[in-house]
Coordinates of C-alpha atoms and ligand atoms in Angstrom, one line a residue:
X1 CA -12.7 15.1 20.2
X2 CA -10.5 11.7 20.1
X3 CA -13.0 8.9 18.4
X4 CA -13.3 7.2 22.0
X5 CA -14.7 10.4 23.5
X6 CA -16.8 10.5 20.4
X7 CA -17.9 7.2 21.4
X8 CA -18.9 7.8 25.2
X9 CA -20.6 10.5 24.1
X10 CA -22.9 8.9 21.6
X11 CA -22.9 6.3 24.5
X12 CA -24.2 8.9 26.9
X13 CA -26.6 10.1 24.6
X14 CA -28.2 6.4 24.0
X15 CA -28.0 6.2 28.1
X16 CA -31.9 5.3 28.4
X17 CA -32.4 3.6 24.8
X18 CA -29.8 1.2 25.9
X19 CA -31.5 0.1 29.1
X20 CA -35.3 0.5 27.2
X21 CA -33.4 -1.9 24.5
X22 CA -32.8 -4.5 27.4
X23 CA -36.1 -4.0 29.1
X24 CA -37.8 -5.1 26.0
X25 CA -35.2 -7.8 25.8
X26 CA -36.4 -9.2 29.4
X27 CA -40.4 -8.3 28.4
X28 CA -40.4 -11.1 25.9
X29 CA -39.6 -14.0 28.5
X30 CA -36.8 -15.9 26.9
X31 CA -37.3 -18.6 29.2
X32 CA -35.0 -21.5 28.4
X33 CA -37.9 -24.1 27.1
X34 CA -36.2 -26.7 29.4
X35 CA -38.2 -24.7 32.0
X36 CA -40.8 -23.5 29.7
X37 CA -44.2 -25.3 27.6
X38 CA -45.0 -21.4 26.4
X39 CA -41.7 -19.9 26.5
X40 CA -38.5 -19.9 24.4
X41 CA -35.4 -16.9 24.1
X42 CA -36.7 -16.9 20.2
X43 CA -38.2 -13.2 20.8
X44 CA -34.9 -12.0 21.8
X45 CA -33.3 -13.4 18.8
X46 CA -36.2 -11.5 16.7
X47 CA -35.5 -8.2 18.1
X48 CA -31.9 -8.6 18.1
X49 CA -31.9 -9.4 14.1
X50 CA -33.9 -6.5 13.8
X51 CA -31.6 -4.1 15.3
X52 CA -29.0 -5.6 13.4
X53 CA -30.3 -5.0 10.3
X54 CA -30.7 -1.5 10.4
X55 CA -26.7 -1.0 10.5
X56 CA -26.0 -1.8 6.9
X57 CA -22.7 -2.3 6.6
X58 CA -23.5 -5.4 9.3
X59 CA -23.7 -8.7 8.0
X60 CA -25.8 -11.6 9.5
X61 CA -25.8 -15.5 9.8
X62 CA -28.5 -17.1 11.4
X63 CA -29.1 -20.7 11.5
X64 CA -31.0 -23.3 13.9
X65 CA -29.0 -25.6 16.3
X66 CA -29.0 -28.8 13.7
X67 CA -28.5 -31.7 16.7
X68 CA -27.1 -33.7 13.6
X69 CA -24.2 -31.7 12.9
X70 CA -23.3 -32.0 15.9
X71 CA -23.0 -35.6 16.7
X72 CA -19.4 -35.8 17.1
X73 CA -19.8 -34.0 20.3
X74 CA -22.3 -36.3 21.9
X75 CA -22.0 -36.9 25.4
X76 CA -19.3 -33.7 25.5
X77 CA -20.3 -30.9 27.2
X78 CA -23.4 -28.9 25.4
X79 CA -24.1 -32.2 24.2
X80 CA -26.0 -34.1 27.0
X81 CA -27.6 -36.9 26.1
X82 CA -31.2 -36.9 27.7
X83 CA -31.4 -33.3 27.8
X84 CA -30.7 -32.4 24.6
X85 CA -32.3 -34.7 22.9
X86 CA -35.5 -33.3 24.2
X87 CA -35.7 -29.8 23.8
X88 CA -37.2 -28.6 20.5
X89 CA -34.4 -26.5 18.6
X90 CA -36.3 -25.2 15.8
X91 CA -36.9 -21.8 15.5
X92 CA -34.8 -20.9 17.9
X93 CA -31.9 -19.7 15.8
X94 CA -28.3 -18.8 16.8
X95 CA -27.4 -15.3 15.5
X96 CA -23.8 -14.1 14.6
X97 CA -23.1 -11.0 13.1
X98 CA -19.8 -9.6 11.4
X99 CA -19.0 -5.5 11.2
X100 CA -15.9 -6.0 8.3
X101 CA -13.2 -4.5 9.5
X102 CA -11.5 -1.3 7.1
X103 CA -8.0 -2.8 7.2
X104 CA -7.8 -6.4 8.6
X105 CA -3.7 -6.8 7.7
X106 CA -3.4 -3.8 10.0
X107 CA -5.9 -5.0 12.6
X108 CA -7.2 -7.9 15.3
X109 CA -10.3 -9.3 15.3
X110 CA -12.9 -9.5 18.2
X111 CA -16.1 -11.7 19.1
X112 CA -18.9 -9.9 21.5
X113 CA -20.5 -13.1 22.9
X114 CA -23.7 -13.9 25.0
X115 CA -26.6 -16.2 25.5
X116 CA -30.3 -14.7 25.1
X117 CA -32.4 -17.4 27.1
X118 CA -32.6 -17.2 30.9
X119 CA -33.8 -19.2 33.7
X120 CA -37.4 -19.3 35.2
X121 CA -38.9 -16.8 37.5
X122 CA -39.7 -19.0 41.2
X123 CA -41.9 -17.3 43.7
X124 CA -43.4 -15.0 41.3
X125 CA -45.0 -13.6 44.0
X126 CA -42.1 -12.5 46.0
X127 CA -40.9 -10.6 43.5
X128 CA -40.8 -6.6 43.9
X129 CA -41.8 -5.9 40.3
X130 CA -43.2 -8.6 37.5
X131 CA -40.1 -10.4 36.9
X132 CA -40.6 -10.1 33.2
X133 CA -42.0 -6.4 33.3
X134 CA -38.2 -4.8 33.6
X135 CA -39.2 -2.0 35.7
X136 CA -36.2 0.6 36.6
X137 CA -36.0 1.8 39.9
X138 CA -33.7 4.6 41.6
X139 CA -31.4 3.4 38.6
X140 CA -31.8 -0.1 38.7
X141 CA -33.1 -2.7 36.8
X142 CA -35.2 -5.1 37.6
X143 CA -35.8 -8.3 36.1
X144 CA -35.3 -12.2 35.7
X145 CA -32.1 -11.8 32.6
X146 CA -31.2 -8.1 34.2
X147 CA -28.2 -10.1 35.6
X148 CA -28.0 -13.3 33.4
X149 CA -27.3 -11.7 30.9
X150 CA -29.5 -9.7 28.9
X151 CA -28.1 -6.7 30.1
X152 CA -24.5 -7.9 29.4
X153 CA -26.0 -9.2 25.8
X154 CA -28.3 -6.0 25.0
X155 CA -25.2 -3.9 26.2
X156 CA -22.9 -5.0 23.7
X157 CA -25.0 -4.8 20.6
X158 CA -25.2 -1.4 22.0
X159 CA -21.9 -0.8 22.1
X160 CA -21.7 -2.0 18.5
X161 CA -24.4 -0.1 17.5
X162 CA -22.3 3.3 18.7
X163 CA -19.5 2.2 16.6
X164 CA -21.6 2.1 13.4
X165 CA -23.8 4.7 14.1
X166 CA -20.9 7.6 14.8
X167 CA -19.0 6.2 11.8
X168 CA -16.0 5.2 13.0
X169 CA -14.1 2.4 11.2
X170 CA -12.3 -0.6 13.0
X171 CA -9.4 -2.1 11.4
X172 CA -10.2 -5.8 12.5
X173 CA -13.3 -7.3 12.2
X174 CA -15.8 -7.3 15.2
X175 CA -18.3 -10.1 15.1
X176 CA -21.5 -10.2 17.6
X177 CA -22.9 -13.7 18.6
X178 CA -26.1 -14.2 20.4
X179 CA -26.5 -17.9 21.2
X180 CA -29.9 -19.7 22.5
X181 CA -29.9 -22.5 24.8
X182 CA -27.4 -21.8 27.5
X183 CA -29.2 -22.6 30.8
X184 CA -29.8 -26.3 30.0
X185 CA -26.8 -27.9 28.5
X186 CA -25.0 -25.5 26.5
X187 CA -26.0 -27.0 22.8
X188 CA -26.5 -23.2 21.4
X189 CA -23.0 -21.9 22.3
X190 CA -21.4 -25.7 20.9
X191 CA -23.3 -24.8 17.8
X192 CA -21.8 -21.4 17.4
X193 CA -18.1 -22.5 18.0
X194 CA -18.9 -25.3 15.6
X195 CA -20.0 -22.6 13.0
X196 CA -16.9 -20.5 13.4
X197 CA -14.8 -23.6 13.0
X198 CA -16.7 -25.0 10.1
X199 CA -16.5 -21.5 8.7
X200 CA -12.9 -21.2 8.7
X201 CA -13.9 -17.9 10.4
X202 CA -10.8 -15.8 12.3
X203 CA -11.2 -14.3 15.8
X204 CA -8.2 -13.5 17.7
X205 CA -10.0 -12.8 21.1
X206 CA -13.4 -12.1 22.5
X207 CA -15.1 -11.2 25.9
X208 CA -18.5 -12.9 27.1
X209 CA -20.8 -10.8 28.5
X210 CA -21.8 -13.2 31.6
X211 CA -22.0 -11.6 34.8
X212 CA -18.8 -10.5 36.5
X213 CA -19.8 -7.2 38.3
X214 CA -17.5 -5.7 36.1
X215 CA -14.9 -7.4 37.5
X216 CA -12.3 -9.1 34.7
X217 CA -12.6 -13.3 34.5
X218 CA -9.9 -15.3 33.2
X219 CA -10.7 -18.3 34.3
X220 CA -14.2 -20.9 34.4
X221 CA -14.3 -24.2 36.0
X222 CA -15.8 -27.2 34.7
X223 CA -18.5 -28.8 36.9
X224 CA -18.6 -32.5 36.8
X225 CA -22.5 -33.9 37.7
X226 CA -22.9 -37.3 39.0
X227 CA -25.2 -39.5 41.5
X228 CA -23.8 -42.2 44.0
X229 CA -26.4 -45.2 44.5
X230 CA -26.1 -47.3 47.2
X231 CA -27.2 -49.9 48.3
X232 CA -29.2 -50.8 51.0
X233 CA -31.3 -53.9 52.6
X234 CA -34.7 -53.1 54.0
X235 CA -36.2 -54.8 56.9
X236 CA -38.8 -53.7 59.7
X237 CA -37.3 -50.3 61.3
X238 CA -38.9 -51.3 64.7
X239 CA -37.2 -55.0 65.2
X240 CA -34.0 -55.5 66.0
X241 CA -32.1 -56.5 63.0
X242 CA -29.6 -59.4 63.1
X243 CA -26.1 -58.9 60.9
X244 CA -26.3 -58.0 57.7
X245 CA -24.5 -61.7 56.7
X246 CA -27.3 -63.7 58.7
X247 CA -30.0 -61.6 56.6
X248 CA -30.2 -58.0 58.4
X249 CA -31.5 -55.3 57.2
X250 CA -28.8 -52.8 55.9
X251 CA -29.7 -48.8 56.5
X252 CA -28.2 -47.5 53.1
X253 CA -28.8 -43.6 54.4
X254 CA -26.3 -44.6 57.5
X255 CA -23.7 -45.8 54.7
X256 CA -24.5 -43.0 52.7
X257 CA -23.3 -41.1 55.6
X258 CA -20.4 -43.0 56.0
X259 CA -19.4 -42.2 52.1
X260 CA -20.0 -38.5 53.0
X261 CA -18.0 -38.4 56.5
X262 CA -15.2 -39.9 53.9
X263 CA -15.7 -37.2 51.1
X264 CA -15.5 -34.6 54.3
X265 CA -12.2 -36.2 54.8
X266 CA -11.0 -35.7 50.8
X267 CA -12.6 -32.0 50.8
X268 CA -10.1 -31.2 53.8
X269 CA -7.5 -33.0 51.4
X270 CA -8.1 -31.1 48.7
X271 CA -8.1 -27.5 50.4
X272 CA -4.5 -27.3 50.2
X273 CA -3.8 -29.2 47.4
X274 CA -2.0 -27.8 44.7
X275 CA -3.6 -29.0 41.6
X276 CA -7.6 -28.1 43.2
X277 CA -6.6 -24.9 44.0
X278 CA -5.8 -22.0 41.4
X279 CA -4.5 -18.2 42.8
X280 CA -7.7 -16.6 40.6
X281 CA -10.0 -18.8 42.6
X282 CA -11.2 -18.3 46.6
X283 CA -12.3 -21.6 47.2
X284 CA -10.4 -24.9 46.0
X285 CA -12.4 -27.5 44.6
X286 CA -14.9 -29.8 46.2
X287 CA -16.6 -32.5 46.2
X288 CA -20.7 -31.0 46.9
X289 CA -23.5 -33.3 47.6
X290 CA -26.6 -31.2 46.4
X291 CA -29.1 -33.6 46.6
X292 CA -30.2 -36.4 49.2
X293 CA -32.7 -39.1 48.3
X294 CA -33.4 -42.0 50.0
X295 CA -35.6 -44.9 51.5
X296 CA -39.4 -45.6 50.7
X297 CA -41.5 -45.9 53.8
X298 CA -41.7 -45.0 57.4
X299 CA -41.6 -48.4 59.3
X300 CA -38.6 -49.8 56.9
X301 CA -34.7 -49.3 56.9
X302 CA -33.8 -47.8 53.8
X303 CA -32.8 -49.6 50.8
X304 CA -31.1 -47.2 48.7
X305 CA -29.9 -43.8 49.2
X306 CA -29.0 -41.4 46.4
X307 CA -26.0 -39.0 46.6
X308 CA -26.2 -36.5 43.9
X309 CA -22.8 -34.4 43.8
X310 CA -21.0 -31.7 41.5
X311 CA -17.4 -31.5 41.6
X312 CA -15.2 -28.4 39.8
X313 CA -12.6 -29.3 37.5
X314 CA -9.6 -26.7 36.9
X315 CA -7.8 -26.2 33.6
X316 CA -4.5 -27.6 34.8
X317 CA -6.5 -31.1 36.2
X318 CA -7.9 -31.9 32.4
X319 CA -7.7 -32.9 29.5
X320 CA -6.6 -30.8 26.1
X321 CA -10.4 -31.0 25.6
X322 CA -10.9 -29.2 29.2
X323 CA -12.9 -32.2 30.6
X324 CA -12.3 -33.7 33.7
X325 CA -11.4 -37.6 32.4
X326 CA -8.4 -37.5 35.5
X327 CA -10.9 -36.4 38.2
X328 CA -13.5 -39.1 37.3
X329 CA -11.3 -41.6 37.5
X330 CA -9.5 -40.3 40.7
X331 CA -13.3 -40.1 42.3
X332 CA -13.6 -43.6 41.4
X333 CA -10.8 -44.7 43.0
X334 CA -11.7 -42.9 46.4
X335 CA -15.2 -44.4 46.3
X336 CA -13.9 -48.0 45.8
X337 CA -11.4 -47.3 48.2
X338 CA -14.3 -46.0 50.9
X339 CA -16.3 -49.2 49.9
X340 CA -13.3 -51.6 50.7
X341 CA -13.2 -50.1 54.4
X342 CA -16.6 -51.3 55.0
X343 CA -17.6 -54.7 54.9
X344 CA -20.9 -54.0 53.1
X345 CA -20.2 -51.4 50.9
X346 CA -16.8 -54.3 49.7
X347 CA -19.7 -56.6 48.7
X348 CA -22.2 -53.6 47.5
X349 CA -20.2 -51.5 45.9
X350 CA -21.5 -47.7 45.4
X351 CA -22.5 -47.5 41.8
X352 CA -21.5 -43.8 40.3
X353 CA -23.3 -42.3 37.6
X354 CA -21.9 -39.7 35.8
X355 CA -24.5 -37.5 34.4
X356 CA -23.2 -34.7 32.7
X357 CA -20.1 -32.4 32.7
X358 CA -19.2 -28.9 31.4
X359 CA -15.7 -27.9 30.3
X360 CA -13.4 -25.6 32.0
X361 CA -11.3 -22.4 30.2
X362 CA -8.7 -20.1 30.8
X363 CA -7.2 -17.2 29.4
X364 CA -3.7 -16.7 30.1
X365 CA -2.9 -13.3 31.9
X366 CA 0.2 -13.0 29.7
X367 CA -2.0 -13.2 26.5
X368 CA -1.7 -9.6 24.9
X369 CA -5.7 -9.4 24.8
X370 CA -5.8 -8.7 28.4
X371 CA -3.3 -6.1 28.4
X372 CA -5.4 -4.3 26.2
X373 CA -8.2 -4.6 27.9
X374 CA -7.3 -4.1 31.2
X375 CA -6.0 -0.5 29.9
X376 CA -9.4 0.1 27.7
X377 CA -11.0 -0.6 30.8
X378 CA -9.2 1.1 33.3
X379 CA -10.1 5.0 33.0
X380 CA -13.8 3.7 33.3
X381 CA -13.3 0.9 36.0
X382 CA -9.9 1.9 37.8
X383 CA -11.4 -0.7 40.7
X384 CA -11.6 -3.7 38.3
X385 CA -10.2 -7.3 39.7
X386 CA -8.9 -10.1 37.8
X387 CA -10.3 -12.8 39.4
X388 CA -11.8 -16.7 38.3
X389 CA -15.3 -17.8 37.8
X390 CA -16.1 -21.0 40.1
X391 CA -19.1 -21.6 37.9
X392 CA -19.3 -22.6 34.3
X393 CA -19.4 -20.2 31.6
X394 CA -19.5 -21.0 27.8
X395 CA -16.1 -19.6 26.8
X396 CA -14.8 -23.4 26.6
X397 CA -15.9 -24.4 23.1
X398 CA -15.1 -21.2 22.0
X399 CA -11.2 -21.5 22.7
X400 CA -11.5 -25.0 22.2
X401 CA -13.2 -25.2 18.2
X402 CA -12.9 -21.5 17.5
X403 CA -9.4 -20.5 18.9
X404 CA -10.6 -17.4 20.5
X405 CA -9.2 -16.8 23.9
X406 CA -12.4 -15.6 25.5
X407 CA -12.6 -13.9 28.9
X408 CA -15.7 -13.2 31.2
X409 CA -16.7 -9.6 32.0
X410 CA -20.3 -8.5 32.5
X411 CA -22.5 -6.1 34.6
X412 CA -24.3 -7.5 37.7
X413 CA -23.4 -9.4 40.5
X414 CA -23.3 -13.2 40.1
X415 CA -24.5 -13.2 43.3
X416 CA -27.8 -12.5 42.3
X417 CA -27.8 -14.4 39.1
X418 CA -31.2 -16.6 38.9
X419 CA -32.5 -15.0 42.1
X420 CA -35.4 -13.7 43.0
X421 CA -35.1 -9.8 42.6
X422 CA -32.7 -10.1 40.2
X423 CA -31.5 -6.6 39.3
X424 CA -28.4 -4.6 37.8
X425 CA -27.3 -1.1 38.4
X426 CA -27.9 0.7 35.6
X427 CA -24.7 3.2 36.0
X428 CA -22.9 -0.5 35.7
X429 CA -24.6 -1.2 32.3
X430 CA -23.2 2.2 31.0
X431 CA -20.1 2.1 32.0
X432 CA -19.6 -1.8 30.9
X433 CA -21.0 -0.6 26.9
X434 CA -18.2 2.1 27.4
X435 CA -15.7 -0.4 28.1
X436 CA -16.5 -2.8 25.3
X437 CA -17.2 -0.2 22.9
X438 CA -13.4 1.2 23.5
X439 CA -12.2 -2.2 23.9
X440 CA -13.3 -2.5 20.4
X441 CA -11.0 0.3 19.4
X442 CA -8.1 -0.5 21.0
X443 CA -8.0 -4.4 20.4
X444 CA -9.2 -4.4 16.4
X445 CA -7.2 -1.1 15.3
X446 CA -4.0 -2.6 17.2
Ligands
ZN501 ZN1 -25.4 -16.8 31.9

């Protein structure tokens, strides 16, 4: 028996520990505490130490996000000022965990990377099973995390956990992080790639374990949040208005319509343009208003309506800091441009606020990680695409203070990420600790 079959078979073995290992991951409601008075992900963290320690030749670091370290990132993505601020961060430690490799000069190290908080559970009541109960069904799990990504997360200590436990040795070191506070801001995953650049520690490449239905990632975009305010001039709704210049009332929802008939007109622009379109992505980016606010009583024209929009940033659009600096400006531009084709909107200019952004990253295709990967994986997953994530991952800081090259690959749809229902096929979960387990062997023995 070759060590990898070794390894699938202690895999197979562990088949229903590793999904009663997640299930008691989801049963202590890691909800973010951005969503949360009761909740935090600090239960997750607690059981994941645990399991840690009982591999002794595993090391462990744990430390609290310290918001004071990180000051030189304020304002920077998993940094937001406002949010960040306000979100209690002690006791909710970061974990990262180091398997010394046997023979580092002839090996490669590796980083196994996830978040352990997850979003809250809406309409509780539509739910098929207890979100937070983790019931398996005709092989599948169910559960708010199943997806995103305590199954991705869980898997992978797993997979670890195989390594250690049949005794084989990896040349490289392989390192385990389980970061808090990814779904608000970010700040737990900045803290970690702060740690590893503080720490002078070395990590050739690494995969996070968000959700990618086993399908390879290469590739996140960075979302850029804002709100457009503008202006209005109230008056009675029900009398006819003179012009705006002799003292009319101004409907600021109709301009706000006129802004987004002219961000219609950009999106169409930006469908075929080269630098918002990438050949891992379906979609090019847009501009998306996802909220709508506006006016204050029935009988008046509006005064103000409030645009609130996310636009996607590609890697080849920013800066070396993959933040979109090029694209905030160029959306400035258009909006000023819009407001000088209407005589109102030239006196009453839109105000923009930007609100908070989240870096972009990219693994190159030609980097030789993923040609080691895409053969550890391909026995188990011959179906496997490369493809881009249109959403934002964490793999940013990671490349950006650590130097790791980090790709996305996890089981469960994204589709179904913070849904109601949210469920993985347990068949998926298996065959994805597989994977990273012999992805382990291939990359750190070289
Ligand atoms: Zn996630």
């Amino acid at each position: 028996m070759s060590e990898k079959e070794r390894l699938f078979a202690r895999i197979d073995e562990k088949r229903d520990e590793i999904i009663e290992f997640i299930g008691t991951l989801i049963r202590t409601h890691p909800v973010n505490p951005a969503y949360s008075d009761e909740f935090d992900e600090s239960n997750v963290q607690k059981i994941i130490k645990k399991r840690l320690k009982e591999l002794k030749s595993v090391s462990i670091s744990e430390f609290d996000v310290q918001l004071e370290e990180l000051e030189e990132y304020r304002d920077m993505p998993g940094f937001t000022t406002g949010l960040t601020d306000k979100l209690p961060w002690e006791d909710r430690p970061n974990i990262l965990a180091h398997l010394p490799g046997a023979n580092t000069d002839k090996g490669r190290s590796f980083i196994l990377t996830g978040h352990a908080d997850v979003v809250a559970a809406d309409n509780v009541s539509e739910w098929k099973y207890g979100p937070f109960d983790a019931v398996v069904q005709d092989n599948i799990l169910y559960g708010r995390g199943s997806v995103d990504m305590l199954s991705g997360l869980g898997a992978m200590l797993m997979a670890l956990e195989s390594i250690v436990e049949t005794g084989i040795e990896l040349n490289g070191d392989l390192w385990f992080s389980s970061s808090v506070g990814e779904e608000a801001g970010g700040t737990g995953f900045l803290a970690t790639a702060d740690y590893i650049k503080k720490n002078d520690i070395n990590i050739d490449a690494g995969i996070m374990g968000e959700p990618t239905d086993l399908d390879l990632s290469l590739l996140c975009r960075g979302i850029l949040k804002g709100e457009l305010i503008i202006e209005g001039r109230t008056g009675h709704l029900e009398v006819t208005q003179p012009h705006w210049s002799n003292g009319g009332a101004v409907d600021a929802i109709d301009k706000g319509r006129y802004v987004m008939n002219a961000i219609d007109e950009l999106n169409k622009e930006w469908s075929t343009r080269p630098d918002k379109n990438h050949p891992l992505m379906t979609e090019s980016n847009q501009i998306k208003i996802a909220m709508i606010e506006g006016g204050h009583q029935l009988s008046s024209y509006p005064d103000y309506c409030k645009l609130s929009f996310n636009i996607q940033v590609l890697p080849q659009e920013s800066n070396e800091n993959g933040l979109g600096d090029k694209v905030k400006r160029e959306f400035e531009t258009f909006i000023q441009r819009v407001a000088e084709s209407d005589d109102w909107l030239r006196e009453h200019p839109p105000k923009i606020n930007w609100v908070s952004e989240s870096n972009n990253a990219e693994v190159s295709e030609d980097h030789p990680f993923i040609d080691v990967f895409k053969k550890s994986a391909n026995n188990l997953n011959p179906s496997m695409k490369t493809m881009g994530s249109g959403f934002h991952t964490d793999t940013g800081w990671l490349d950006k203070l650590g130097n790791i090259p980090t790709v996305n690959f996890g089981p469960g749809n994204q589709n179904l990420a913070h849904k109601t229902n949210e469920h993985c096929n347990v068949d998926d979960i298996i065959t994805f600790t597989k994977i990273i387990a012999a992805t382990c062997l291939d990359w750190c023995n070289k």
